[in-house]
mmCIF file of C-alpha atoms in Angstrom:
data_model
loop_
_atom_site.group_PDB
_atom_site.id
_atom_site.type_symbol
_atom_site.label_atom_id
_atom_site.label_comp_id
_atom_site.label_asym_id
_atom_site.label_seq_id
_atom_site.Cartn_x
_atom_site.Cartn_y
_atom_site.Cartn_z
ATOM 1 C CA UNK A 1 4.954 17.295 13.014
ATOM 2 C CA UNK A 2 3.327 14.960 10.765
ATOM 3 C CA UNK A 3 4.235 14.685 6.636
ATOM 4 C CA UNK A 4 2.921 12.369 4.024
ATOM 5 C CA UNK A 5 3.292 11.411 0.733
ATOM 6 C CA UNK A 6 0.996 12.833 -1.830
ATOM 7 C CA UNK A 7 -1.812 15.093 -0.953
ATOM 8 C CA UNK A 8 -3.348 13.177 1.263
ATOM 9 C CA UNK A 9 -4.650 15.994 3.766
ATOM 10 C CA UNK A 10 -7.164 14.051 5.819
ATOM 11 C CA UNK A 11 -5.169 10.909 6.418
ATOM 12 C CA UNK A 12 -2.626 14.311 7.637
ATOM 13 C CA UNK A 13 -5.272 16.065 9.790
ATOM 14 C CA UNK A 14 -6.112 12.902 11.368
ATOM 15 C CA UNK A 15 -2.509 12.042 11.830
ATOM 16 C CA UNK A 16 -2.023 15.329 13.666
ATOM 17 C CA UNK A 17 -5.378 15.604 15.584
ATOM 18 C CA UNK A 18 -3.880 12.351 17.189
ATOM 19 C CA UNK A 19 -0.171 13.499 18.165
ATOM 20 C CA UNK A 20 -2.213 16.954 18.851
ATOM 21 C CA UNK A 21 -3.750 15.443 21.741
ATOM 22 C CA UNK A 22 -1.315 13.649 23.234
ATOM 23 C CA UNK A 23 -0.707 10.254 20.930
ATOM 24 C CA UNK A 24 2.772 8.319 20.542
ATOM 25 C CA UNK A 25 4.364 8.625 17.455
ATOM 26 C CA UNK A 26 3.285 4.771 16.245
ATOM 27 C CA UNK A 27 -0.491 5.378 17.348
ATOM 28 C CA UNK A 28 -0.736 8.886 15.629
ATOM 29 C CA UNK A 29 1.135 7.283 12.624
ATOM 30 C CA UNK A 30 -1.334 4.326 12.610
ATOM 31 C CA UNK A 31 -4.727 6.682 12.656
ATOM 32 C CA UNK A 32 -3.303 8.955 9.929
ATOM 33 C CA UNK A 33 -2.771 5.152 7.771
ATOM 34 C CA UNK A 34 -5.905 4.013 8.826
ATOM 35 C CA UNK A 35 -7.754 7.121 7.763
ATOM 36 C CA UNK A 36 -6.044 7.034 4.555
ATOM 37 C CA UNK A 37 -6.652 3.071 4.131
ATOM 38 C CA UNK A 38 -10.858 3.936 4.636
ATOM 39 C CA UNK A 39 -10.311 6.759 2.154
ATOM 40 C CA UNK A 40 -9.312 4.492 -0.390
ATOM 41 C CA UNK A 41 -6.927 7.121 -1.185
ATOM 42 C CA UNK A 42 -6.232 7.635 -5.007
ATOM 43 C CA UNK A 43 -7.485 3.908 -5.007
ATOM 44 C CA UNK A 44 -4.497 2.902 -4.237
ATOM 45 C CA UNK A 45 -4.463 2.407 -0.024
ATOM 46 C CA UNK A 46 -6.244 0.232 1.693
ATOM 47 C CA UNK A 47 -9.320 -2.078 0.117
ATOM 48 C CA UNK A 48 -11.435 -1.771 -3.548
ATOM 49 C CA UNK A 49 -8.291 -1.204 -5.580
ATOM 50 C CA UNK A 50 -4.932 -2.497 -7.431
ATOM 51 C CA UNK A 51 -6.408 -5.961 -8.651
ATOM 52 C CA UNK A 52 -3.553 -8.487 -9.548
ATOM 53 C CA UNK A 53 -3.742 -10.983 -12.343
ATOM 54 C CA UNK A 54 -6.388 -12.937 -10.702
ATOM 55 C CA UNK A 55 -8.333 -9.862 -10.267
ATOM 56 C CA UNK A 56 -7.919 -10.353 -5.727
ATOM 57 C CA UNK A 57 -6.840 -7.036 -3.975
ATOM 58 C CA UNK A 58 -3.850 -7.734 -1.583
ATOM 59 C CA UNK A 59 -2.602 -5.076 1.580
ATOM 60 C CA UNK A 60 0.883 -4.515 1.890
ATOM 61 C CA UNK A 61 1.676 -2.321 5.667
ATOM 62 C CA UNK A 62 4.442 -1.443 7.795
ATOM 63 C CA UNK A 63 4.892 0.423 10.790
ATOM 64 C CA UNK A 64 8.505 1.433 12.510
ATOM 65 C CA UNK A 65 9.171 2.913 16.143
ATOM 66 C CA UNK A 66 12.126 4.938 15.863
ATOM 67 C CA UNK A 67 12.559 5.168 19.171
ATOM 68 C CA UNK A 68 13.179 1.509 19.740
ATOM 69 C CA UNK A 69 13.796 0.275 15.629
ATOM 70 C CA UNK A 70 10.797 -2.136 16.160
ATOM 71 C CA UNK A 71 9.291 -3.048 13.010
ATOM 72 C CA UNK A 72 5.842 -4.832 12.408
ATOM 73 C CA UNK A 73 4.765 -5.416 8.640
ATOM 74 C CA UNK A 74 2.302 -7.385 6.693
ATOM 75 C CA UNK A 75 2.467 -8.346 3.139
ATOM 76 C CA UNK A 76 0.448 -9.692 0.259
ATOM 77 C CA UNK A 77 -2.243 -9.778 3.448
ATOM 78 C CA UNK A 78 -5.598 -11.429 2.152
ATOM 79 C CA UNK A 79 -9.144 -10.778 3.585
ATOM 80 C CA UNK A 80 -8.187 -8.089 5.945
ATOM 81 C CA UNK A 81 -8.569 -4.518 4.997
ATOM 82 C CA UNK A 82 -6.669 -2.915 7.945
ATOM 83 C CA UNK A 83 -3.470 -3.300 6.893
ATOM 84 C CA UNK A 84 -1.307 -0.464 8.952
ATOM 85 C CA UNK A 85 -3.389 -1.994 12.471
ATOM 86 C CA UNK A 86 -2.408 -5.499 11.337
ATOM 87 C CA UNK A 87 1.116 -4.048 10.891
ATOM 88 C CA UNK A 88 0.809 -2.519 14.268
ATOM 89 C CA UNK A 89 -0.503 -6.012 16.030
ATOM 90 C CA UNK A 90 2.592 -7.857 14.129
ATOM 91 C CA UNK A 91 5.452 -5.678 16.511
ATOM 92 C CA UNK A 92 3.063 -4.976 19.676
ATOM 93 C CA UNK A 93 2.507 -8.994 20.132
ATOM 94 C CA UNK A 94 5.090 -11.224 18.335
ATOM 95 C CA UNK A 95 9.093 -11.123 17.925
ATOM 96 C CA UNK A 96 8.880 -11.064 13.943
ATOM 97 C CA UNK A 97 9.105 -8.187 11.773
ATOM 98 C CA UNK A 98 7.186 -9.596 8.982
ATOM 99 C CA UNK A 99 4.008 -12.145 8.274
ATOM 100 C CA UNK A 100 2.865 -12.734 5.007
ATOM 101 C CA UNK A 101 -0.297 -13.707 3.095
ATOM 102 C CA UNK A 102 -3.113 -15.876 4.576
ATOM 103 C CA UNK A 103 -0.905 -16.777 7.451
ATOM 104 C CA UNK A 104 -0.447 -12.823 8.512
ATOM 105 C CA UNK A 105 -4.709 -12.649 7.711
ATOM 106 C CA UNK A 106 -5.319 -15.351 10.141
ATOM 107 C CA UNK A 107 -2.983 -13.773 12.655
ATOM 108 C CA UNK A 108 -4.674 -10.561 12.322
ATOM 109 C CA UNK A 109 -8.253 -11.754 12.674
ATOM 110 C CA UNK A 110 -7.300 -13.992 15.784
ATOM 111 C CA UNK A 111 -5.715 -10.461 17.574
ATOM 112 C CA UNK A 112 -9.490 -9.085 16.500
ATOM 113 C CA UNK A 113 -9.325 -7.393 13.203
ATOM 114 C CA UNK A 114 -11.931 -7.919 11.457
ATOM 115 C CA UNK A 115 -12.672 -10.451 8.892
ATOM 116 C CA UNK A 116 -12.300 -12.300 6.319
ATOM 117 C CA UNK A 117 -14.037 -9.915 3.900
ATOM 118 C CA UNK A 118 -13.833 -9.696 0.053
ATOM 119 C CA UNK A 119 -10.875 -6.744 -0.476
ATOM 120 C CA UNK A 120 -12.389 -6.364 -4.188
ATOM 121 C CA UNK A 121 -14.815 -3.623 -4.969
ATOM 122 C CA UNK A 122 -17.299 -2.668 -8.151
ATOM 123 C CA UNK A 123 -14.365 -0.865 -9.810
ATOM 124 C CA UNK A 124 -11.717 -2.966 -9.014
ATOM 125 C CA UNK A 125 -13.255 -5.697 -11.081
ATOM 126 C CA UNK A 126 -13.843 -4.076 -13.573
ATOM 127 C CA UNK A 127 -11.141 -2.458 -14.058
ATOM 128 C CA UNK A 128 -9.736 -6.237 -14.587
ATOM 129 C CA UNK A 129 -12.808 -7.205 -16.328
ATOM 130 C CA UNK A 130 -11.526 -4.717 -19.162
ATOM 131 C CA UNK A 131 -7.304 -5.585 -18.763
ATOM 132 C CA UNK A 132 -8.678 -9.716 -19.371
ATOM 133 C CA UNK A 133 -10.781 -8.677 -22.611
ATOM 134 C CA UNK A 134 -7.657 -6.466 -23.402
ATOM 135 C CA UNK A 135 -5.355 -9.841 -23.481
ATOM 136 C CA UNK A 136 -4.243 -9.001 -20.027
ATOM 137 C CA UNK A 137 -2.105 -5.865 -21.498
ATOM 138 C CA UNK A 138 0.072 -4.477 -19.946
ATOM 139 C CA UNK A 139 1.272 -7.170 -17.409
ATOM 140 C CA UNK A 140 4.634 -7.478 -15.344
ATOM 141 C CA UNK A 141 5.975 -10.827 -17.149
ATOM 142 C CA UNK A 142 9.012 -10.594 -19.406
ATOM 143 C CA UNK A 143 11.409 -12.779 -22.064
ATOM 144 C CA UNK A 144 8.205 -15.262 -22.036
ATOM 145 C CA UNK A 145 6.022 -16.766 -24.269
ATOM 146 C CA UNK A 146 3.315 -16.454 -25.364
ATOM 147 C CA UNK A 147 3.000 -12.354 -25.588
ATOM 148 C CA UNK A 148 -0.265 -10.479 -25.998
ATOM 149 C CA UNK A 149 -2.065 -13.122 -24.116
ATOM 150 C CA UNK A 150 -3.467 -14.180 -20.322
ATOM 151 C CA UNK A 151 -0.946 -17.263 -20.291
ATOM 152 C CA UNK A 152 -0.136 -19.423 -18.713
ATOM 153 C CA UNK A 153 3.178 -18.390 -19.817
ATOM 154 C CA UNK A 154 6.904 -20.270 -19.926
ATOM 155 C CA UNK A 155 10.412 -18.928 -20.231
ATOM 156 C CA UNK A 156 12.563 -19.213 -23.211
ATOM 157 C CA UNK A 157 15.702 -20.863 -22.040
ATOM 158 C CA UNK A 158 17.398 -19.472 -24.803
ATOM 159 C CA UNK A 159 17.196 -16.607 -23.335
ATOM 160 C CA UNK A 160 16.656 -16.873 -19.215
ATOM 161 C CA UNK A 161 20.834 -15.950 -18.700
ATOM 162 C CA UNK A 162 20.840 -12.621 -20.698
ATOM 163 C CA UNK A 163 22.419 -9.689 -19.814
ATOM 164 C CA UNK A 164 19.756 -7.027 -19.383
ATOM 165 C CA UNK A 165 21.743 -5.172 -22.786
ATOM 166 C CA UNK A 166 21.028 -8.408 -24.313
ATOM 167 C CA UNK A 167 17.783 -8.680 -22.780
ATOM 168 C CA UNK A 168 17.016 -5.398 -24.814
ATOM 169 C CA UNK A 169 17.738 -6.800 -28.323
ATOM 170 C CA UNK A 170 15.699 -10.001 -28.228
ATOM 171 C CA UNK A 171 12.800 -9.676 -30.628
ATOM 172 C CA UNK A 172 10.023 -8.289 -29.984
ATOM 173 C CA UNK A 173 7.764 -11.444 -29.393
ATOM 174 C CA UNK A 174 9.258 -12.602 -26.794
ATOM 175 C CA UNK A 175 8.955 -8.745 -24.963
ATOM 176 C CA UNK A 176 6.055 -8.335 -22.818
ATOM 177 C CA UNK A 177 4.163 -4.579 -22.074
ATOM 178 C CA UNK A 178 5.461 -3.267 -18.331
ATOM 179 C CA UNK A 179 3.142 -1.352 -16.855
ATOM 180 C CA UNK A 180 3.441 2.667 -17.057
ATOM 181 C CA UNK A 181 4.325 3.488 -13.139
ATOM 182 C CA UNK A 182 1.706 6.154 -12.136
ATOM 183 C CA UNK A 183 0.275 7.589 -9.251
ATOM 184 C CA UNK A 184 -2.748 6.332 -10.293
ATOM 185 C CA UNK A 185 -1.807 2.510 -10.297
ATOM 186 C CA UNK A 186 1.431 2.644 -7.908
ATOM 187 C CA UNK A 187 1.052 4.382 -5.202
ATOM 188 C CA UNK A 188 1.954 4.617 -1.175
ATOM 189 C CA UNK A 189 1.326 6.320 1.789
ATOM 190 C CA UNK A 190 3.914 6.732 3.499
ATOM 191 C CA UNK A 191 3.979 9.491 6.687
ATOM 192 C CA UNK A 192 6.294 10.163 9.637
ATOM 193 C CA UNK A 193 5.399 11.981 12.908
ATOM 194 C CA UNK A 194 7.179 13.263 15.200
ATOM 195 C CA UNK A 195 5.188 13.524 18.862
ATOM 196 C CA UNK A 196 5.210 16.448 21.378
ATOM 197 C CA UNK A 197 8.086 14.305 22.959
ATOM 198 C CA UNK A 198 10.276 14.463 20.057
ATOM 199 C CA UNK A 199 9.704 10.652 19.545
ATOM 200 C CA UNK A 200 9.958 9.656 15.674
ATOM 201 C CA UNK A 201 7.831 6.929 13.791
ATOM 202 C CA UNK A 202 6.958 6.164 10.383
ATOM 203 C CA UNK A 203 4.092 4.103 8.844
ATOM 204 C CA UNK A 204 2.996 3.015 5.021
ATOM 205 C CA UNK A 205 0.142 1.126 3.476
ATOM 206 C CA UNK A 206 -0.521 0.161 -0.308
ATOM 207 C CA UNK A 207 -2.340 -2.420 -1.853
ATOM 208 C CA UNK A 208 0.379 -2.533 -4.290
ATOM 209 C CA UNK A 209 0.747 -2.113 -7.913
ATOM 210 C CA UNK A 210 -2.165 -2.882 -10.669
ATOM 211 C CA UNK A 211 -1.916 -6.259 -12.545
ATOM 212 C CA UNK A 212 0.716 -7.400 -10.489
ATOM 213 C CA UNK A 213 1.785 -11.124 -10.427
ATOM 214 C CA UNK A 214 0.096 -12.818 -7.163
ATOM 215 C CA UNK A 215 2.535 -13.211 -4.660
ATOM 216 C CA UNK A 216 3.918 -9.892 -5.379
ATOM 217 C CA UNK A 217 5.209 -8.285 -3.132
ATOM 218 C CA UNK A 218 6.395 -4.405 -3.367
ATOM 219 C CA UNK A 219 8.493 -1.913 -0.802
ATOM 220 C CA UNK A 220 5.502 -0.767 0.924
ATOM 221 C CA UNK A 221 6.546 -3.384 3.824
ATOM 222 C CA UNK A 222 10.260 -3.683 3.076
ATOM 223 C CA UNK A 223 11.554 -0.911 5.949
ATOM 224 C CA UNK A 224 14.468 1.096 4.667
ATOM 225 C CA UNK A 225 12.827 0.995 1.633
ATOM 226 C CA UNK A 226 9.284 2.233 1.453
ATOM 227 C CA UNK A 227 10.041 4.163 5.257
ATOM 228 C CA UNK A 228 12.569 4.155 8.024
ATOM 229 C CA UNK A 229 13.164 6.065 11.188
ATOM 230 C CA UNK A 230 15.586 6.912 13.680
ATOM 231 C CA UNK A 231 14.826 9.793 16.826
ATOM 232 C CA UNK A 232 18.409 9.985 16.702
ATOM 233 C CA UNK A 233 18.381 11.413 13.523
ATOM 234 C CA UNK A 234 14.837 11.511 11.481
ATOM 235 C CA UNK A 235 12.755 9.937 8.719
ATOM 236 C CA UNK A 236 12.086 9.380 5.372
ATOM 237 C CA UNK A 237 9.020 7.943 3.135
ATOM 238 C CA UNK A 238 9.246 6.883 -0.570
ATOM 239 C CA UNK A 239 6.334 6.288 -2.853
ATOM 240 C CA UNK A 240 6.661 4.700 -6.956
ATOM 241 C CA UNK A 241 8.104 1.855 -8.733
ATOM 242 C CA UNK A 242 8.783 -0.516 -5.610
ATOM 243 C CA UNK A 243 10.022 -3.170 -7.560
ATOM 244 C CA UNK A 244 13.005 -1.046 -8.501
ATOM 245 C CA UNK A 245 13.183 0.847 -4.985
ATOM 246 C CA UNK A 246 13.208 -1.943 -2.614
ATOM 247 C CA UNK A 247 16.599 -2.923 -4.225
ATOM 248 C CA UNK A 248 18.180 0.493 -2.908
ATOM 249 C CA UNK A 249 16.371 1.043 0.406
ATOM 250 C CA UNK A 250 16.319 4.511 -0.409
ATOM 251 C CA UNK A 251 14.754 5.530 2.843
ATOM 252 C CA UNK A 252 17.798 3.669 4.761
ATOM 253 C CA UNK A 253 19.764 5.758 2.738
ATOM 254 C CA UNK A 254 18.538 9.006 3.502
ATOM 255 C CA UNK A 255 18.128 8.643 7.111
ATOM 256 C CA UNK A 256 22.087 7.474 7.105
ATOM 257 C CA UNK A 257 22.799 10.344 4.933
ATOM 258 C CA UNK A 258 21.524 12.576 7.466
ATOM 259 C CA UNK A 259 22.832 11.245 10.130
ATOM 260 C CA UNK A 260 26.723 11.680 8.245
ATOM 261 C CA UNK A 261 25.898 15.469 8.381
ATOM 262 C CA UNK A 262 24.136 16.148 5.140
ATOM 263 C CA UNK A 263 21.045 18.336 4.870
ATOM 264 C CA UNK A 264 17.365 16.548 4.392
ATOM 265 C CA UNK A 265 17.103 18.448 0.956
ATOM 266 C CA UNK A 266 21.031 16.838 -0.180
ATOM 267 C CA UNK A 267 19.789 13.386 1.487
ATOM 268 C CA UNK A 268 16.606 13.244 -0.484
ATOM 269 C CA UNK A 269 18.441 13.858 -4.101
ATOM 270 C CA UNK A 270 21.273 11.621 -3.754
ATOM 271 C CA UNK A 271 18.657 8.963 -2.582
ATOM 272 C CA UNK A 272 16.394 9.229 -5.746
ATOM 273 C CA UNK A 273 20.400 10.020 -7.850
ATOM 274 C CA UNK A 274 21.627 6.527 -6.997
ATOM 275 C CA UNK A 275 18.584 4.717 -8.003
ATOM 276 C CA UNK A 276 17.914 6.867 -11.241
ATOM 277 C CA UNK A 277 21.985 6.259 -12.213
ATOM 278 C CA UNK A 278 21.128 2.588 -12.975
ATOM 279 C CA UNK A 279 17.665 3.094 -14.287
ATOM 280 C CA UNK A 280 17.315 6.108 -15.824
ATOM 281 C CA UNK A 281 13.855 5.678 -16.402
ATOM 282 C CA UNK A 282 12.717 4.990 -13.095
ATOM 283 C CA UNK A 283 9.666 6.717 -11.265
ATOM 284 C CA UNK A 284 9.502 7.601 -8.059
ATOM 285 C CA UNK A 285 9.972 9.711 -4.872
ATOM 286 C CA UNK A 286 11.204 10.431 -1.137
ATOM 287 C CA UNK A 287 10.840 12.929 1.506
ATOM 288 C CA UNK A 288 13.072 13.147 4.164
ATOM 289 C CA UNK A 289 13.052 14.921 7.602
ATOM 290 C CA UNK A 290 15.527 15.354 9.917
ATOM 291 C CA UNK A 291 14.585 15.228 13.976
ATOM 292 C CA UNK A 292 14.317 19.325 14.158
ATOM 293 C CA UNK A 293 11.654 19.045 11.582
ATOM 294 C CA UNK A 294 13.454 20.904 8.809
ATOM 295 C CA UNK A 295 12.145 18.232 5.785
ATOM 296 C CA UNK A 296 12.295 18.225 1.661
ATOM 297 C CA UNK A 297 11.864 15.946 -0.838
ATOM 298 C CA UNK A 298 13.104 14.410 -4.528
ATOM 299 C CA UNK A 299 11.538 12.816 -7.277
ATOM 300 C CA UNK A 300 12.112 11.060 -10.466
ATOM 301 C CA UNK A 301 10.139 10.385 -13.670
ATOM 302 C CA UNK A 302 6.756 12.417 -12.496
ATOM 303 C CA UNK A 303 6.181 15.260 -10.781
ATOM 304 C CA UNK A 304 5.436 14.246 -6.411
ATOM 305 C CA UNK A 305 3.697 16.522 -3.978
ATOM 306 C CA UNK A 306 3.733 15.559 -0.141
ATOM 307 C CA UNK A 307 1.741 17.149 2.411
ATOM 308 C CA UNK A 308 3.263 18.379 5.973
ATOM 309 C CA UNK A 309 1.799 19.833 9.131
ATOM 310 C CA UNK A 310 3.252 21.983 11.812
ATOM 311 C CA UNK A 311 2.631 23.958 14.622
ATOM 312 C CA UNK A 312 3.365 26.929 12.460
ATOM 313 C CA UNK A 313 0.341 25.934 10.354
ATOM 314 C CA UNK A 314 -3.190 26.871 10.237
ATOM 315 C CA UNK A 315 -3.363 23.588 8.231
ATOM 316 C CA UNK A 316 -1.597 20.835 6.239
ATOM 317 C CA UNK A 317 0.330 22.452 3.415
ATOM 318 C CA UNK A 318 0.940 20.405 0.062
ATOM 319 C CA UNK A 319 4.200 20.993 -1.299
ATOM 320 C CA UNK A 320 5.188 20.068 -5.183
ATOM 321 C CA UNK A 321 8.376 19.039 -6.221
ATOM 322 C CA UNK A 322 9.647 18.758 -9.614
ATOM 323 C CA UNK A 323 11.887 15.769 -11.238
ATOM 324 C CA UNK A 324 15.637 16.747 -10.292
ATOM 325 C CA UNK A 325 14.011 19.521 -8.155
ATOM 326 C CA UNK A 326 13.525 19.607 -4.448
ATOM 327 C CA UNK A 327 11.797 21.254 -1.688
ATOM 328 C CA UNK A 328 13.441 22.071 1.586
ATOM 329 C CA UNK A 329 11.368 24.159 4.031
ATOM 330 C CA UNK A 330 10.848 24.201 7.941
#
């Protein structure tokens, strides 16, 4: 069985082609990435899209064995456009779960990826061509000064030990613009597979959100958060506003719901319900799927679709699910 987030069909197809013919659940999991990551999908996977500040596109990956809980992750990766092989080279060869930045690109291109190449592409720069002669609106800064400008930018230690209530009353020029979380400029694949052995693993790329700060770093490597998996009990994947989701591991908390007894469809909405209790604004989504391959999802904020393949199919379906909605099929 193979699911995704978002409609991502061929990254599916190629994802089940894989565990079709025989793959493990990591290998079929990285080709499904990896077609999704030379896709460009939605412009948000892999290289050509999600310029930060500086205008550079970064790769965030992870990839998880459920079978053993081995993790191997890059993040804020430079240079390298592979980002779920890197992810895969980072657990098959070293003890670490995570390397970061030019330190994880020089790791990757030593095991033989290749590079270093320019991760930018013709829209990418100018799409931040047009933010800079916008005054580098919207941006992810806040309670600094100056507003409405590219910086460089300082805190106001007046205000740096607010309460976020207090936070919300300071006057407007010291606010900044957050960017609108969208599928268009936040986005994630994340997909799980389970293998004609019943083996469970889960994988996720993203080159992260639009405009973010460099350095940035979102869930998309984070594992609990952006994807987790256990073949004692199943998986999850979560796409949207990483910056709020890594702070929940939502995906943690849906595979441990599951494994307490509760269905994939219950796990899924109290997952996105915890995060949306504190910010009620919040946009994002999971899918969940238990080891018998009964899955659903939830969403928050916008409405998700996630695409799954079975034996029972002819093809990968795309499901749609609806804020405070979900979808729970087999």
């Amino acid at each position: 069985m193979v699911v995704s987030t978002w409609p991502f069909v061929e990254a599916v197809r190629t994802a089940w082609r894989a565990v079709d013919s025989g793959f493990s659940a990591v290998d079929a999991v990285v080709e499904g990435c990896s077609a999704c990551e030379e896709l460009r999908c939605d412009g948000t996977v892999g290289p050509g899209g999600s310029p930060d500040e500086n205008g550079e596109t970064t790769i965030d990956a992870l990839v998880m064995d459920g079978v053993t809980m081995e993790v191997g992750a890059v993040a804020a990766m430079r240079y390298v456009k592979d980002g779920i092989k890197a992810a895969r080279l980072v657990m098959q060869h070293t003890g670490h779960t995570l390397l970061v930045g030019e330190k994880a690109s020089a790791f990757a291109i030593s095991m033989g990826l290749p590079g270093p190449t320019n991760l930018s592409s013709t829209e990418s720069t100018e799409k931040w061509i047009k933010w800079k002669q916008n005054h580098c609106q919207p941006n992810f800064w806040k309670n600094v000064q100056p507003v409405n400008s590219c910086g460089p930018y300082h805190g106001k230690k007046d205000y740096s030990h607010r309460t976020c209530f207090e936070a919300s009353l300071l006057p407007e020029k010291f606010k900044s613009s957050l960017p609108r979380v969208g599928v268009n400029n936040h986005d994630t694949i994340s997909m799980a597979v389970i293998n004609k052995l019943g083996h469970i693993a889960v994988g996720t790329s993203t080159n992260g959100a639009t405009f973010k700060i460099p350095g940035r770093v979102g869930d998309g490597p984070i594992p609990g958060s952006s994807s987790y998996a256990d073949d004692e009990v199943g998986a999850c994947g979560a796409t949207g506003d990483g910056d709020i989701m890594m702070r929940f591991l939502p995906c943690y908390q849906v595979v441990e719901s599951m494994r307490l007894g509760m269905e994939p469809k219950l796990a899924a909405k109290d997952a996105i319900r915890r995060i949306a209790r504190k910010f009620p604004d919040f946009v994002g989504a999971v899918f969940a799927m238990n080891k018998n391959g009964v899955h659903a999802a939830a969403c928050s904020g916008w409405t998700f679709q996630y695409s799954v393949r079975s034996p029972e199919m002819d093809d990968v379906k795309v499901f749609t699910v609806y804020p405070d909605s979900t979808i729970n099929s087999k």
